[in-house]
Amino acid sequence: MTAQPGAESSEALLERILSSLDDDKAEDVVQINLRGKSEMADYMVICSGRSTRQVASISQNLVDRLKQEAGRLSKIEGKDSGDWVLIDVGDVIVHVFRPEVREFYQLEKMWQPATAAAESRPGAN
């Protein structure tokens, strides 16, 4: 994806997102490079919150920080339920899950190579 003129690179945006998720204590953060795999974005980030309240909070804080600090508007879906929130920031797509919902959908397995998915699972090797 090409950035808008004057917009930060997708790598800088990814770092900003990862920093926000870390600040809000998101768990099991996984980043997936989508270049060459999909035209929808350059990166996908998947993480978990411990409860519906934390999932909603992580998501809203991320959207607010991106707007205030980077002038980036984000599309957000699912915040009201707090089970799975999708945040579309353009070059980066962020999924914030409750752990049980994340385990059910297993998005990492669809996008990562088989060896990377096995290495990212808890208890692997």
Short mmCIF file of C-alpha atoms in Angstrom, two decimals, residues 60-106:
data_model
loop_
_atom_site.label_atom_id
_atom_site.label_comp_id
_atom_site.label_asym_id
_atom_site.label_seq_id
_atom_site.Cartn_x
_atom_site.Cartn_y
_atom_site.Cartn_z
CA GLN A 60 -10.42 2.90 22.06
CA ASN A 61 -7.07 4.08 23.44
CA LEU A 62 -5.33 3.01 20.23
CA VAL A 63 -7.83 4.88 18.04
CA ASP A 64 -7.58 7.98 20.25
CA ARG A 65 -3.75 7.97 20.29
CA LEU A 66 -3.51 7.53 16.53
CA LYS A 67 -5.88 10.44 15.99
CA GLN A 68 -4.17 12.76 18.50
CA GLU A 69 -0.52 11.86 17.88
CA ALA A 70 -0.49 11.01 14.18
CA GLY A 71 -3.64 12.58 12.81
CA ARG A 72 -4.77 9.13 11.63
CA LEU A 73 -8.45 8.33 11.49
CA SER A 74 -9.29 4.68 12.07
CA LYS A 75 -12.33 2.57 11.34
CA ILE A 76 -13.34 0.48 14.34
CA GLU A 77 -15.75 -2.47 14.42
CA GLY A 78 -16.95 -4.61 17.33
CA LYS A 79 -16.02 -2.34 20.25
CA ASP A 80 -19.48 -2.57 21.79
CA SER A 81 -19.32 -6.35 22.22
CA GLY A 82 -15.68 -6.37 23.39
CA ASP A 83 -15.04 -9.92 22.14
CA TRP A 84 -13.23 -9.07 18.90
CA VAL A 85 -12.45 -5.54 17.82
CA LEU A 86 -11.13 -4.78 14.34
CA ILE A 87 -9.29 -1.50 13.80
CA ASP A 88 -8.48 -0.51 10.24
CA VAL A 89 -5.73 2.09 10.18
CA GLY A 90 -5.09 1.78 6.45
CA ASP A 91 -1.63 0.24 6.14
CA VAL A 92 -2.09 -1.73 9.38
CA ILE A 93 -5.06 -3.84 10.45
CA VAL A 94 -5.34 -4.51 14.20
CA HIS A 95 -7.39 -7.30 15.81
CA VAL A 96 -7.94 -7.20 19.57
CA PHE A 97 -9.52 -10.36 21.00
CA ARG A 98 -10.62 -11.91 24.24
CA PRO A 99 -8.40 -15.03 24.52
CA GLU A 100 -11.24 -17.53 24.03
CA VAL A 101 -12.44 -15.80 20.87
CA ARG A 102 -8.90 -15.54 19.52
CA GLU A 103 -8.36 -19.26 20.06
CA PHE A 104 -11.62 -20.03 18.25
CA TYR A 105 -10.84 -18.01 15.10
CA GLN A 106 -7.05 -18.60 15.00
#
